[in-house]
Coordinates of C-alpha atoms in Angstrom, one line a residue:
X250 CA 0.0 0.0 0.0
X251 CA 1.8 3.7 -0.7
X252 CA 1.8 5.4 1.9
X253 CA 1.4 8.6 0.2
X254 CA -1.5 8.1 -2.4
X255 CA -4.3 10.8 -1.8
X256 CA -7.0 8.2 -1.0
X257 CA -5.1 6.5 1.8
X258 CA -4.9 9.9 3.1
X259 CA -7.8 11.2 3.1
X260 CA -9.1 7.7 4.5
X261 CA -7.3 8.3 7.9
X262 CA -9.1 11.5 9.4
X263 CA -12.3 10.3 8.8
X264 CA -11.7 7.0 10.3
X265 CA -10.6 8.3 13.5
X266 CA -13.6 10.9 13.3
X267 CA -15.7 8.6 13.3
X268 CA -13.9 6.6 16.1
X269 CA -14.2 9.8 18.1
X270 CA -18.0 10.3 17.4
X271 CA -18.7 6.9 18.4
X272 CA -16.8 7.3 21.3
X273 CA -18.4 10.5 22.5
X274 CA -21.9 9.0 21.7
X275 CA -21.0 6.2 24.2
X276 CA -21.7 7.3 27.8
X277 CA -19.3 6.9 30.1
X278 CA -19.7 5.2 33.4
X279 CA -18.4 6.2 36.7
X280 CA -15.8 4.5 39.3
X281 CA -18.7 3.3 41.5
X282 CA -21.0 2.5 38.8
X283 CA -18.6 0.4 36.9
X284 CA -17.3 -1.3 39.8
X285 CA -21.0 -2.7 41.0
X286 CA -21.4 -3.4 37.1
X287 CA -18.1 -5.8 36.9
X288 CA -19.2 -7.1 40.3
X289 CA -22.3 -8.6 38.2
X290 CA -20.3 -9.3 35.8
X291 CA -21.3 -13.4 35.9
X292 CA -24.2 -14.8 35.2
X293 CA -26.6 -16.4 37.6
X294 CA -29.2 -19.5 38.1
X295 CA -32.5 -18.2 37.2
X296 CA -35.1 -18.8 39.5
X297 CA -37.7 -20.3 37.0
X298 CA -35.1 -22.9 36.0
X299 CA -34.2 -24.2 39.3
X300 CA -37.9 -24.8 39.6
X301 CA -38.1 -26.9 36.7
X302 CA -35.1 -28.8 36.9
X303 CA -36.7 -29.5 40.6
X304 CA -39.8 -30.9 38.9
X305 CA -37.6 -33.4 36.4
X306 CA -35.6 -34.6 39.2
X307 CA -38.5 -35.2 41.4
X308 CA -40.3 -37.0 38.7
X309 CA -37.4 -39.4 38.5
X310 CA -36.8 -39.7 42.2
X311 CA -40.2 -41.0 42.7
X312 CA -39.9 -43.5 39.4
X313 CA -36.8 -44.9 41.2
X314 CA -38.0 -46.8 44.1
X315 CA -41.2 -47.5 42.5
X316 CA -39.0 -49.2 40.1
X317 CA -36.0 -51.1 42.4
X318 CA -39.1 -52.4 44.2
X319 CA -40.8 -54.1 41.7
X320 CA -37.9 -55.2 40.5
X321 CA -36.7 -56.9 43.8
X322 CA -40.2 -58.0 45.6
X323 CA -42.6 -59.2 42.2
X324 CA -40.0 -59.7 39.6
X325 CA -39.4 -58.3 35.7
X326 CA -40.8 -61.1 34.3
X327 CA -44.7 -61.1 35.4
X328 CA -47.6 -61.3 33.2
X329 CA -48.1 -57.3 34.4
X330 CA -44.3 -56.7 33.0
X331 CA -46.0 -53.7 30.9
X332 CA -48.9 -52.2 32.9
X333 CA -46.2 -51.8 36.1
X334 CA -44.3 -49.4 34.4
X335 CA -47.4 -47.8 33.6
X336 CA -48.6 -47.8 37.0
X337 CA -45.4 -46.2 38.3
X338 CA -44.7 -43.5 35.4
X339 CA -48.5 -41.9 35.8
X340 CA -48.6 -42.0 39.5
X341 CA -45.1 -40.3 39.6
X342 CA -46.4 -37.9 36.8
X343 CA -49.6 -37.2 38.7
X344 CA -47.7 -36.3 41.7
X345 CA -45.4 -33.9 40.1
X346 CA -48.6 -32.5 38.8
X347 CA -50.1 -31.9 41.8
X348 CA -47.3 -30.8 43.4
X349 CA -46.7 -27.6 41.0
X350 CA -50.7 -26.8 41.9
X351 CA -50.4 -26.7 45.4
X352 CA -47.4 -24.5 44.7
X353 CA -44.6 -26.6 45.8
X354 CA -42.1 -25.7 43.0
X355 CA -41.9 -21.9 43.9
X356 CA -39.3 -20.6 45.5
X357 CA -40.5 -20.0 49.3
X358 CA -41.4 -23.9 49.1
X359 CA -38.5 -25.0 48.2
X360 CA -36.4 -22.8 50.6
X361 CA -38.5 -24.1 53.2
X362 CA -40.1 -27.6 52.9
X363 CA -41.2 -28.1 56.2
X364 CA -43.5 -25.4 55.8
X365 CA -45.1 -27.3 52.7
X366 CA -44.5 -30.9 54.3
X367 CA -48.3 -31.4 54.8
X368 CA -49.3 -30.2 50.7
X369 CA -46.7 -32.5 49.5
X370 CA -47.6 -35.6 52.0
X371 CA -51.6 -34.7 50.4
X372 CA -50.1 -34.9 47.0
X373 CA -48.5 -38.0 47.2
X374 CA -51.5 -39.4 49.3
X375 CA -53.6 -38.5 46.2
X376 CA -51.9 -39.7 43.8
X377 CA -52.4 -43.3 45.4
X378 CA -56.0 -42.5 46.2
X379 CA -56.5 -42.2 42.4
X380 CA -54.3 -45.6 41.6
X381 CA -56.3 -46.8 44.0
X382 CA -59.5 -46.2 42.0
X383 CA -58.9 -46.9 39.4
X384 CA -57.2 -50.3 39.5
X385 CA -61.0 -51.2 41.7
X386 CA -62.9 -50.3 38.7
X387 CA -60.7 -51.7 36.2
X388 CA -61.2 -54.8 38.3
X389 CA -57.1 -55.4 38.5
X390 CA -56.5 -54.6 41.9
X391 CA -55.8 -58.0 43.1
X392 CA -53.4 -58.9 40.2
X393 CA -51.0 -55.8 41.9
X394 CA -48.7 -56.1 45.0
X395 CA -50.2 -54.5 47.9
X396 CA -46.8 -54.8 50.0
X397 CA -45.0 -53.6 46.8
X398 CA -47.7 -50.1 47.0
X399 CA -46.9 -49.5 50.2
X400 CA -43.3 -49.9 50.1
X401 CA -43.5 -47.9 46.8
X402 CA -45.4 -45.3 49.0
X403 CA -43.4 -45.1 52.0
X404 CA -40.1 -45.2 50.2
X405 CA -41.4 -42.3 47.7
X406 CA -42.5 -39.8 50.8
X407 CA -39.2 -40.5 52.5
X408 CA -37.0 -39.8 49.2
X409 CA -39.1 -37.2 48.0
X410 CA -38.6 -34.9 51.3
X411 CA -34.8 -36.0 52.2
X412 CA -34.4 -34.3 48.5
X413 CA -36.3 -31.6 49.2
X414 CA -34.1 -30.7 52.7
X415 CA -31.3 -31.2 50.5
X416 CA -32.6 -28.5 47.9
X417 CA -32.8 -26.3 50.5
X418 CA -29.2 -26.1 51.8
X419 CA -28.1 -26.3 48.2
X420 CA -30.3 -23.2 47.1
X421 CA -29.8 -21.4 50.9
X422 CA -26.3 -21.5 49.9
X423 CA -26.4 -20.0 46.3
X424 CA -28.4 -17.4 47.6
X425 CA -25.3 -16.6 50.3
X426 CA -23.5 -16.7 47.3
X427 CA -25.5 -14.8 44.5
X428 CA -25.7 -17.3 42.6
X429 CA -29.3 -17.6 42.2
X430 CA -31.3 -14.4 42.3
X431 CA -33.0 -12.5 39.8
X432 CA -31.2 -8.8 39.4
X433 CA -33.0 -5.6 39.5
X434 CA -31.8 -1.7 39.1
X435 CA -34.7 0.8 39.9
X436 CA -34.8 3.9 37.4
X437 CA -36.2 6.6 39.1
X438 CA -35.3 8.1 42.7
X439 CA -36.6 10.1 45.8
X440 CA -39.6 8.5 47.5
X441 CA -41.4 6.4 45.3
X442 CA -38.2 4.2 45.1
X443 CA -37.2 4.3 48.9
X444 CA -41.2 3.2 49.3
X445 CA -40.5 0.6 46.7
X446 CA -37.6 -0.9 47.8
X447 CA -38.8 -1.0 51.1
X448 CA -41.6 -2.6 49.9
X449 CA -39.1 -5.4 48.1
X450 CA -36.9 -5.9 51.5
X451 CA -40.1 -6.7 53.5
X452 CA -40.8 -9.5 51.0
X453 CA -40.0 -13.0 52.8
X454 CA -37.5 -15.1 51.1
X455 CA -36.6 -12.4 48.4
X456 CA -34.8 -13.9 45.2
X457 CA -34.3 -9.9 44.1
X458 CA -31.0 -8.2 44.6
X459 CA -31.1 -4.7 44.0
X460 CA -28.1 -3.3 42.4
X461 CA -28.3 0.6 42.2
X462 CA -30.8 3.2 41.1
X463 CA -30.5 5.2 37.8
X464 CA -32.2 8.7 37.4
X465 CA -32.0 11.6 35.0
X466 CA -32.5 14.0 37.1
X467 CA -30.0 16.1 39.6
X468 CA -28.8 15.2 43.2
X469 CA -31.5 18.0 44.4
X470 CA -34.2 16.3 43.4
X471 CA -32.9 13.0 43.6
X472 CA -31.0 12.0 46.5
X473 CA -27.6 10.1 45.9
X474 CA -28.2 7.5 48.2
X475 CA -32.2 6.0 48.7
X476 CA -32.8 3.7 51.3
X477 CA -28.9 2.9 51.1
X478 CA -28.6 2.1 47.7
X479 CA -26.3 4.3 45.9
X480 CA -27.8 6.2 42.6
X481 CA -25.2 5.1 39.9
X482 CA -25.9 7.3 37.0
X483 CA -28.4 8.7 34.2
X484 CA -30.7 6.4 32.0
X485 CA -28.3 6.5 29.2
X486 CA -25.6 5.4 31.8
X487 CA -27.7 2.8 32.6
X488 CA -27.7 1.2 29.1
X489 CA -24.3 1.2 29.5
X490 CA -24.2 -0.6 32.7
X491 CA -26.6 -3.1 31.4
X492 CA -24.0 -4.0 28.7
X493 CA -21.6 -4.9 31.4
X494 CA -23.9 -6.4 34.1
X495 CA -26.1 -9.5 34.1
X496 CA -29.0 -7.5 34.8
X497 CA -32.5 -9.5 34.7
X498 CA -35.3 -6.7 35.6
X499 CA -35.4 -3.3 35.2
X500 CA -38.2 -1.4 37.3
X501 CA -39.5 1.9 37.1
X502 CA -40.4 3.5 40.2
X503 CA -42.4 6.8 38.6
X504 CA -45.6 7.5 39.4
X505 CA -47.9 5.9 36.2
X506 CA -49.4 9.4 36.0
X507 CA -45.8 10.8 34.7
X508 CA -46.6 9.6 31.3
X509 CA -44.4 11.6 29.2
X510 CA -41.5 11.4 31.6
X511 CA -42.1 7.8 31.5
X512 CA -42.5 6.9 27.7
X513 CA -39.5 9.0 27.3
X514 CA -37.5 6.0 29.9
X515 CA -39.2 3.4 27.8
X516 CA -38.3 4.6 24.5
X517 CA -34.4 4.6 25.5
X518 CA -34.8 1.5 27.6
X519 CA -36.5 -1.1 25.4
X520 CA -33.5 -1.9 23.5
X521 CA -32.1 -4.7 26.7
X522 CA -32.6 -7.8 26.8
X523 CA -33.9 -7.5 30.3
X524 CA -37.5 -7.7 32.2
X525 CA -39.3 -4.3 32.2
X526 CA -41.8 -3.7 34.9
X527 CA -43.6 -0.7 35.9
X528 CA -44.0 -0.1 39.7
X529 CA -47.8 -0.1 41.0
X530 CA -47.3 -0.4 44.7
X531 CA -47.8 3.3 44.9
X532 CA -50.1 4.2 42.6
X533 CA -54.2 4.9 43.3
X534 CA -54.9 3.5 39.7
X535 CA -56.3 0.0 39.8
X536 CA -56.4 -2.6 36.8
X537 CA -57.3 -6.0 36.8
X538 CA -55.6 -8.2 38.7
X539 CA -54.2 -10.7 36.0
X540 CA -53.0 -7.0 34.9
X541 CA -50.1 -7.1 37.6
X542 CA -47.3 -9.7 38.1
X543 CA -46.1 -9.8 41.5
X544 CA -42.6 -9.0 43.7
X545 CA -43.8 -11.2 46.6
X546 CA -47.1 -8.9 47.8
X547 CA -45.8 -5.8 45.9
X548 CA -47.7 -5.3 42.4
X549 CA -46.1 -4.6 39.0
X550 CA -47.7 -3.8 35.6
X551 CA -45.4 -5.9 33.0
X552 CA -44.1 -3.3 29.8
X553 CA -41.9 -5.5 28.8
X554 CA -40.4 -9.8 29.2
X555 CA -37.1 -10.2 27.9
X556 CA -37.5 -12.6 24.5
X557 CA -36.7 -16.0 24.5
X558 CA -35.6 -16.5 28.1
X559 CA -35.6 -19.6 30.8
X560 CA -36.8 -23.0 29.1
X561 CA -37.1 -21.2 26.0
X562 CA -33.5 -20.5 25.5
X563 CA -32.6 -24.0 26.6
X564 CA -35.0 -25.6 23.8
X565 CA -33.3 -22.7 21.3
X566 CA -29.9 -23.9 22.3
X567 CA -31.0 -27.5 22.1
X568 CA -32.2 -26.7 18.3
X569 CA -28.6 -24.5 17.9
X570 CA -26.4 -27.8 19.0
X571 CA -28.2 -30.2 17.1
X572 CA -28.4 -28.4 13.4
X573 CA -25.1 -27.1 13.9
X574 CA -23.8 -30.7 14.4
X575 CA -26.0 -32.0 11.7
X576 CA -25.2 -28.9 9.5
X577 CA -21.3 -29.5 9.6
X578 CA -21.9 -33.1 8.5
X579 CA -23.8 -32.5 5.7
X580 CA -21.9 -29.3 4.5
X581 CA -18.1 -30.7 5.0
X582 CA -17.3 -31.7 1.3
X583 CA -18.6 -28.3 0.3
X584 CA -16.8 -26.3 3.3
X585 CA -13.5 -28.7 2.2
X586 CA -13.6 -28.3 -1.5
X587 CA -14.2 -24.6 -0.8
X588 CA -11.1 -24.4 1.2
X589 CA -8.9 -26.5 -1.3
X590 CA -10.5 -23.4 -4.3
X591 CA -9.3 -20.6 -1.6
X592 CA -6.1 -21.6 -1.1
X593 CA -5.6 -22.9 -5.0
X594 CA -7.3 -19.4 -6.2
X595 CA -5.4 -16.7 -4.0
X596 CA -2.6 -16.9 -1.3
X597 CA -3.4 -16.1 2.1
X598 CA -6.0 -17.8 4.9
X599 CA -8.8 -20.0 4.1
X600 CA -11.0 -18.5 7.1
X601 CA -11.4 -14.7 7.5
X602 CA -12.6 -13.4 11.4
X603 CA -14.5 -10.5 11.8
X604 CA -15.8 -8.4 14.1
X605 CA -19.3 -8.3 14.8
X606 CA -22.2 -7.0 17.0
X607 CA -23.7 -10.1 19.1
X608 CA -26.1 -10.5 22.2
X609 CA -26.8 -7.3 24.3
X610 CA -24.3 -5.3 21.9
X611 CA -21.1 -7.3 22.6
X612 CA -18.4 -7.6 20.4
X613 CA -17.8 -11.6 19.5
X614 CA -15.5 -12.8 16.3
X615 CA -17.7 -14.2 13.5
X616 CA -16.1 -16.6 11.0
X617 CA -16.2 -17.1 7.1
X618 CA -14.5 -18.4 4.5
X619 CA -11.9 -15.8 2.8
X620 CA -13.6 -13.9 -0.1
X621 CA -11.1 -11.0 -0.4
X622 CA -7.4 -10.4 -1.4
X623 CA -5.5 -11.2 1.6
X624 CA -4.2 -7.5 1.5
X625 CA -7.4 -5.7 0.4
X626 CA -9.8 -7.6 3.5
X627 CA -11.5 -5.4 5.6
X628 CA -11.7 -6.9 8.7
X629 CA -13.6 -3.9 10.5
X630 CA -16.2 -4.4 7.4
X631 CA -15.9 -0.5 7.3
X632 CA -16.7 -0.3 3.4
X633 CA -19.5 -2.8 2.3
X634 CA -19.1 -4.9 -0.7
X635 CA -20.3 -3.6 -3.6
X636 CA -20.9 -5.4 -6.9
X637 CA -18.2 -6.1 -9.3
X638 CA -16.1 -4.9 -6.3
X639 CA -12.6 -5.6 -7.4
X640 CA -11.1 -6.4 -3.7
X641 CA -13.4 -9.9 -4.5
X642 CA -11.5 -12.6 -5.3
X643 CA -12.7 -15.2 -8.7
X644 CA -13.7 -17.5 -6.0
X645 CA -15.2 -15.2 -3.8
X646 CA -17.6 -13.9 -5.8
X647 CA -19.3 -17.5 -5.9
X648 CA -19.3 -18.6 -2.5
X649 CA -20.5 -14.8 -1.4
X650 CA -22.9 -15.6 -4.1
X651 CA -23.8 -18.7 -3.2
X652 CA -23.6 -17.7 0.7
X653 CA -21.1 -20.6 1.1
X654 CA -18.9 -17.9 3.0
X655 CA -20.9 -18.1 5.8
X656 CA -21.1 -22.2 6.4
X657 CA -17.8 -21.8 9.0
X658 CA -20.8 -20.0 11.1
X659 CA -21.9 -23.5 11.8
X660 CA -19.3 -23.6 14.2
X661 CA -19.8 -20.0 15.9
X662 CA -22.9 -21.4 16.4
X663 CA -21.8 -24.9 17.7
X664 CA -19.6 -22.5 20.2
X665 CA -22.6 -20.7 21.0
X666 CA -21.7 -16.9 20.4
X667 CA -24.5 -16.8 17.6
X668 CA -27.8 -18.4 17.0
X669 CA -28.5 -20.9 13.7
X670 CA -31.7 -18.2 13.3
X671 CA -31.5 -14.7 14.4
X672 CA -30.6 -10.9 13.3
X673 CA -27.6 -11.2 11.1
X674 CA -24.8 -9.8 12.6
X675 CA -23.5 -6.6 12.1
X676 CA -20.1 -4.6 12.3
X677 CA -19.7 -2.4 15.0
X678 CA -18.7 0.2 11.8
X679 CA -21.7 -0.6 9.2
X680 CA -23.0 2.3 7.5
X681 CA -25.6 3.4 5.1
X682 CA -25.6 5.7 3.2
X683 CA -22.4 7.2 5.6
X684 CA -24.3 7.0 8.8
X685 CA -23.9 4.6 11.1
X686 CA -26.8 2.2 11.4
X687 CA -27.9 2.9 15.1
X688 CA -28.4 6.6 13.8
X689 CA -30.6 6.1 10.5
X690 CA -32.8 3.5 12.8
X691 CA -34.1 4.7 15.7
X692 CA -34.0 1.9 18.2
X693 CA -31.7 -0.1 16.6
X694 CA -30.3 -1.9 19.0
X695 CA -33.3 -3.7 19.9
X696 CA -32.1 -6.4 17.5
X697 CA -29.7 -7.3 19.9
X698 CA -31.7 -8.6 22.4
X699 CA -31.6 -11.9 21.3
X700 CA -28.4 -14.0 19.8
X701 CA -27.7 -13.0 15.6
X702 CA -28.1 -15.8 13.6
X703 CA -26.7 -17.3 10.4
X704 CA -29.4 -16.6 9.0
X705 CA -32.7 -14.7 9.3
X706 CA -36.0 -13.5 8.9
X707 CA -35.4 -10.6 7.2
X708 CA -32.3 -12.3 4.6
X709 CA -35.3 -14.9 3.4
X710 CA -37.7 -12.2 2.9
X711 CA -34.8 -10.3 0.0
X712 CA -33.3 -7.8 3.0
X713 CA -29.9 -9.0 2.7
X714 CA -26.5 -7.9 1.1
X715 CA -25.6 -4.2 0.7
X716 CA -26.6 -1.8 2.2
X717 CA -26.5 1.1 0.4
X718 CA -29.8 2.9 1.3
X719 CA -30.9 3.9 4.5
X720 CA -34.4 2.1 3.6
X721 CA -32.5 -1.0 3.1
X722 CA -31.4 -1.5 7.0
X723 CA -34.7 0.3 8.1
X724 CA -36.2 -3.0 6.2
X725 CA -33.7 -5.4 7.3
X726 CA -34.1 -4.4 11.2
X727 CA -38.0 -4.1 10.8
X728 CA -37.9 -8.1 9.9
X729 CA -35.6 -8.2 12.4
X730 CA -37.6 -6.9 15.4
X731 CA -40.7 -9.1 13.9
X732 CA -39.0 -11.7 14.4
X733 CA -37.7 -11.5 18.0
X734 CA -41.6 -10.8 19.1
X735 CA -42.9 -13.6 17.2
X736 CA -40.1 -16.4 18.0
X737 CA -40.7 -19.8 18.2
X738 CA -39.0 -22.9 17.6
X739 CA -41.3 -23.5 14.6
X740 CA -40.5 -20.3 13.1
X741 CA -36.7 -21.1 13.3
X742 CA -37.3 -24.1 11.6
X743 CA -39.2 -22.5 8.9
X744 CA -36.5 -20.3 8.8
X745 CA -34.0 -22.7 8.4
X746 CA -35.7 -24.7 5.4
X747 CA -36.9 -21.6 3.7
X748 CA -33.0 -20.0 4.0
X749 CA -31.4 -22.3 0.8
X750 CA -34.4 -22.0 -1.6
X751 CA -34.5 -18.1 -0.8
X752 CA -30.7 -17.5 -0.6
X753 CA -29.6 -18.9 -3.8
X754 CA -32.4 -17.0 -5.9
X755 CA -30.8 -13.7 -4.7
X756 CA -29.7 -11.0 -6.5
X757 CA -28.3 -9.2 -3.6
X758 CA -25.7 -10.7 -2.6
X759 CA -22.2 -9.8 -4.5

């Protein structure tokens, strides 16, 4: 590259112009409010999945000794070999059914069984009750053990609570330890948060951990310090902090009647990937009451769940794992004939990292096959591709074509920094139309409340390639945000089928 050709230098002040307007458009955190940000740095246990790993454990728990005694006191090999089994997998299903109604998979009951030792004893008793029945009216109840019921019954009480006392320690401790507890910041100051967060303290076995309070305005009308927790910064510092923190719920603690003060929070806020709820606790307004979800006693209008959260990013991961795996099988002559064309067409690496926006607006390294002269790649992704652009290799130009450049992605996906469906990722330095994207779409960053994906909503629907127009990203990140509100794993899979058929009929890609 000469150092002195014209273009090269006229390249280099606008480069670090822009690097200084993105840098002033960041807010910047303070000492204390970074250091309680990296403090919740990790990530915890949510409560909602402890609770339902609780119920598959417990379901096998009481399978087991149903099981070792028929197997030791009437045998494998009875007439009855099928309708046993039976017998034990519904009663043990029953049990964990009842169990979740009488509320002995929240939180409180599982800090404390004793307190729901009576409900769960019921439950079991029930269950048994309803065996019971039914095996008299099917006229089969002779033709079943009655010492191996209530061996199967004793047994199953006295495993089912020594787990449950066990549970407790276990989750007593990971509360000592922060390891399970759901995160909260309060926007908003002065006396409707102290109100609030005393309301929240006087909750009995609280899972919330309040982290600071955020609040736009001044230390004269907003105390730094409410009901000893320290105020850490503005609202826009607060979406800072959130990209550092492992925040779950964010709650506003303004009066409902401050609507515009409150839409204005909203509108700046609704790009996390967190829980948004709106305080009631102080308000006279009253809605219905499957209107409010609940802190314990105190009340809470939901504005906002975070997408694709709990069991629903476990089954997402699941579905990530398994195409991946079955994606890299199928795709490895293509992915290794590719890389035998790369390195036979131009010199340099087969793969080609790059930086890209991910989950909650962190950086991650995307991979792809090389498309570009080793010298003329543009790792930063600063100047789109364009068609006919001459930094494209022979090669290149077919598998950008062809969107064979992005199969390595199986493996970022594998690894789990992006999604197999989701918002296409992003570099940090995108522009259309010579503004950055976050500044020709308001609300933007909304797209990154869930994982990017190798492929997407918007790229089957034609909204992929360059993006030259400012129309062309409003597009892309209108199909994007449709997508995160309407997830499902059906829709990834639709997705998924749909993305080879629509892909290679593209004209948009270069």
């Amino acid at each position: 590259m000469n150092p002195v050709d014209p273009k090269n230098r006229a390249a280099t002040p606008v480069h670090a112009a822009d690097s200084k307007r993105e840098q002033r458009a960041r807010p910047t955190l303070g000492p204390v409010a970074r250091q309680v940000a990296e403090q919740y740095r990790r990530d915890t246990m949510s409560p909602v999945m402890v609770s339902g790993v609780m119920r598959i454990i417990e379901f096998c728990v009481l399978l087991l000794p149903g099981f070792a005694i028929y197997a030791g006191h009437v045998g494998l090999s009875t007439h009855l070999s099928l309708e046993y089994p039976l017998v034990i997998a519904g009663v043990s299903l029953l049990s964990v059914i009842l169990f979740e109604f009488s509320d002995a998979y929240q939180m409180p009951a599982l800090r404390n069984p004793m307190s729901h030792a009576g409900r769960i004893f019921l439950c079991w008793s029930s269950s048994f009750a309803v065996l019971l029945v039914a095996l008299f009216f099917l006229k089969i109840s002779e033709e079943f053990s009655r010492l191996w019921l209530g061996a199967w019954f004793a047994s199953g009480l006295g495993v089912v609570f020594v787990l449950r006392l066990v549970t407790s320690r276990v989750i007593r401790r990971w509360t000592r330890n922060g390891r399970i507890e759901r995160r909260a910041v309060i926007v908003g100051g002065g006396k409707n948060a102290e109100l609030l967060i005393r309301s929240i303290e006087r909750q009995p076995y609280n899972d919330i951990r309040i982290c600071g309070i955020f609040d736009d305005r001044d230390d004269r009308r907003s105390p730094p310090i409410v009901a000893g927790y320290p105020k850490l910064g503005n609202v826009d510092e607060l979406i800072e902090f959130a990209r550092i923190a492992r925040i779950d719920m964010m709650i506003v603690s303004l009066p409902i009647t401050a609507e515009a003060r409150v839409l204005t929070m909203l509108r700046k806020l609704w790009v996390l990937p967190i829980d948004i709820r709106l305080s009631a606790h102080s308000s006279h307004m009253r809605f219905r009451p499957r209107a409010y979800s609940y802190i314990g006693s105190v009340p809470m209008l939901d504005v906002l769940d975070r997408p694709i959260n709990d069991w629903d990013s476990v089954a997402k991961r699941a579905f990530d794992i398994l195409f991946s795996l079955l994606g890299i099988v199928v795709f490895s002559p293509v992915m290794l004939a590719t890389a035998i064309a790369i390195k036979l067409d131009s010199k340099g690496p087969v793969l080609f990292r790059q930086k890209r926006h991910g989950f909650n607006n962190e950086e991650i390294n995307v991979f792809k096959f090389r498309s570009m002269y080793i010298e003329q790649c543009d790792p930063t992704a600063r100047n789109l591709v364009t068609k006919d652009d001459p930094r494209v290799t022979r090669v290149g130009r077919f598998i950008r074509k062809t969107s064979i450049d992005e199969l390595p992605q199986f493996f970022n996906s594998l690894s789990g920094s992006l999604s197999l469906v989701g918002p296409r990722p992003h570099a940090p330095t995108a522009k259309a139309e010579n503004r950055l994207y976050d500044e020709v779409v308001d609300g933007y960053f909304a797209r990154h409340r869930v994982k990017p994906g190798v492929t997407g909503w918007a790229q089957i629907n034609g909204w992929r390639g360059e993006t030259d127009t400012e129309e062309k990203i409003r597009k892309r990140t209108e199909f994007d945000l449709y997508y995160i509100e309407n997830w499902s794993l059906w829709f990834d899979l639709k997705i998924l089928l749909l993305t080879p058929f629509r892909l290679l009929g593209s004209d948009n890609a270069y």
